[in-house]
XYZ file of C-alpha atoms in Angstrom:
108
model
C 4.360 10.989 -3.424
C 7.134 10.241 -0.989
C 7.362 6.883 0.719
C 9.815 7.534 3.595
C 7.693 5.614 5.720
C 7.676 2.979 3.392
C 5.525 1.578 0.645
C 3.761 -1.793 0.051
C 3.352 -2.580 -3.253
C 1.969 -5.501 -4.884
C 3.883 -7.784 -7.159
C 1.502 -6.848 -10.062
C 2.536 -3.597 -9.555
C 6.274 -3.768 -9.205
C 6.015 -5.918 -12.395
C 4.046 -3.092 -14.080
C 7.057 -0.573 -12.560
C 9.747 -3.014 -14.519
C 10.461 -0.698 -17.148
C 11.602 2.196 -15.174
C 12.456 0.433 -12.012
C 14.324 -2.486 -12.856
C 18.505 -3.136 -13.095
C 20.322 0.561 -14.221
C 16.461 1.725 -15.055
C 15.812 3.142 -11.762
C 18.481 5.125 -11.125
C 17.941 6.420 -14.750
C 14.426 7.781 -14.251
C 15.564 9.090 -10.532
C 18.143 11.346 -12.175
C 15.324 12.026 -14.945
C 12.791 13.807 -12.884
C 15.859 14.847 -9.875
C 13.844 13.337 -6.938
C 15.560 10.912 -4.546
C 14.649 7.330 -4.293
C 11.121 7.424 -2.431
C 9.652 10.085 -4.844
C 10.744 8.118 -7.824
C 8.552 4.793 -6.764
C 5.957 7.473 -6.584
C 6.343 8.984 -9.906
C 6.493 5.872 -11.922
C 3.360 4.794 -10.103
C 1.247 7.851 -10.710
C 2.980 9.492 -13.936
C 4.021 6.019 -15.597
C 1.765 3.982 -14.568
C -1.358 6.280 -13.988
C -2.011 4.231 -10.715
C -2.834 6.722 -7.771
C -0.943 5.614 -4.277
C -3.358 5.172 -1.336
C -1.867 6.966 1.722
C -2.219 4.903 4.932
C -1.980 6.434 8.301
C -0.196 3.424 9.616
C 3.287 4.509 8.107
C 5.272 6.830 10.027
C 8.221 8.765 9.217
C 10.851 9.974 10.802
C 9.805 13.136 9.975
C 6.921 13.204 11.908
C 6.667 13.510 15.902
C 6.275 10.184 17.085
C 4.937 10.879 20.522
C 1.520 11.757 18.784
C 0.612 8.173 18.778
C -1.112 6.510 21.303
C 0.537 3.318 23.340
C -2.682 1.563 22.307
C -2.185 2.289 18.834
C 1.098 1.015 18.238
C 0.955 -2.607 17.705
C -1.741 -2.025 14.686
C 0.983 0.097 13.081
C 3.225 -0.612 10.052
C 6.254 1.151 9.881
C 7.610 3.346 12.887
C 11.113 5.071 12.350
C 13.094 6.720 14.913
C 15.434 10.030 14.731
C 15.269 13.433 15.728
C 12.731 15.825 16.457
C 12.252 19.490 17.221
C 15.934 18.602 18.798
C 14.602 15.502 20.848
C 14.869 12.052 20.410
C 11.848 10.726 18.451
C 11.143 7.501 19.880
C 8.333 5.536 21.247
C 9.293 3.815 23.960
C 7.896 0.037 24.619
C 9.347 -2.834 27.124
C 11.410 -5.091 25.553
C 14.273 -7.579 26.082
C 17.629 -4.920 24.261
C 18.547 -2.226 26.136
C 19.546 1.035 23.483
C 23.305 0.547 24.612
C 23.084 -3.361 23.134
C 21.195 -2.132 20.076
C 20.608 1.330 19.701
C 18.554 0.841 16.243
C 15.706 -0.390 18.514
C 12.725 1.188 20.376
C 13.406 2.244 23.885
């Protein structure tokens, strides 16, 4: 599993995750299995832990083009990233008080 998008986890969970997550432990099992950061919550979830991840469609990824979401559909969203895609800027714009120029890491 990769979380890009981001995860939510409980706090049962992370406290289950303790022994491979926690202090020097996490970048221990991340050079173990040679997967970056996102893939390692993953592993220890399913492989450690035996507890599947439930994929949401409300996380979105950089990765993915951004302009296949609806206007309507944004506000019931959870994550939305922003970068490049297919050599365009992947953004969704929405109305709001910054301009890009005063803070380029939001929306346009």
């Amino acid at each position: 599993a990769t979380g890009g998008a981001g995860f939510c986890l409980s706090r049962g969970l992370a406290l289950k995750m303790a022994p491979w997550a926690s202090g020097d432990n996490f970048l221990k099992t991340s050079e173990l299995i040679r997967l970056p950061d996102d893939c390692t919550i993953g592993y220890i979830c399913e492989s450690k832990l035996g507890i599947r991840l439930t994929h949401s469609h409300l996380f979105h990824s950089h990765l993915e083009n951004l302009q296949l979401l609806q206007k309507s559909q944004i506000t019931d969203q959870v994550t939305l990233s922003y970068g490049v895609f297919e050599n365009k800027d992947n953004i969704i714009e929405v109305n709001g008080p910054f301009s890009v120029h005063d803070d380029p890491s939001r929306f346009k």
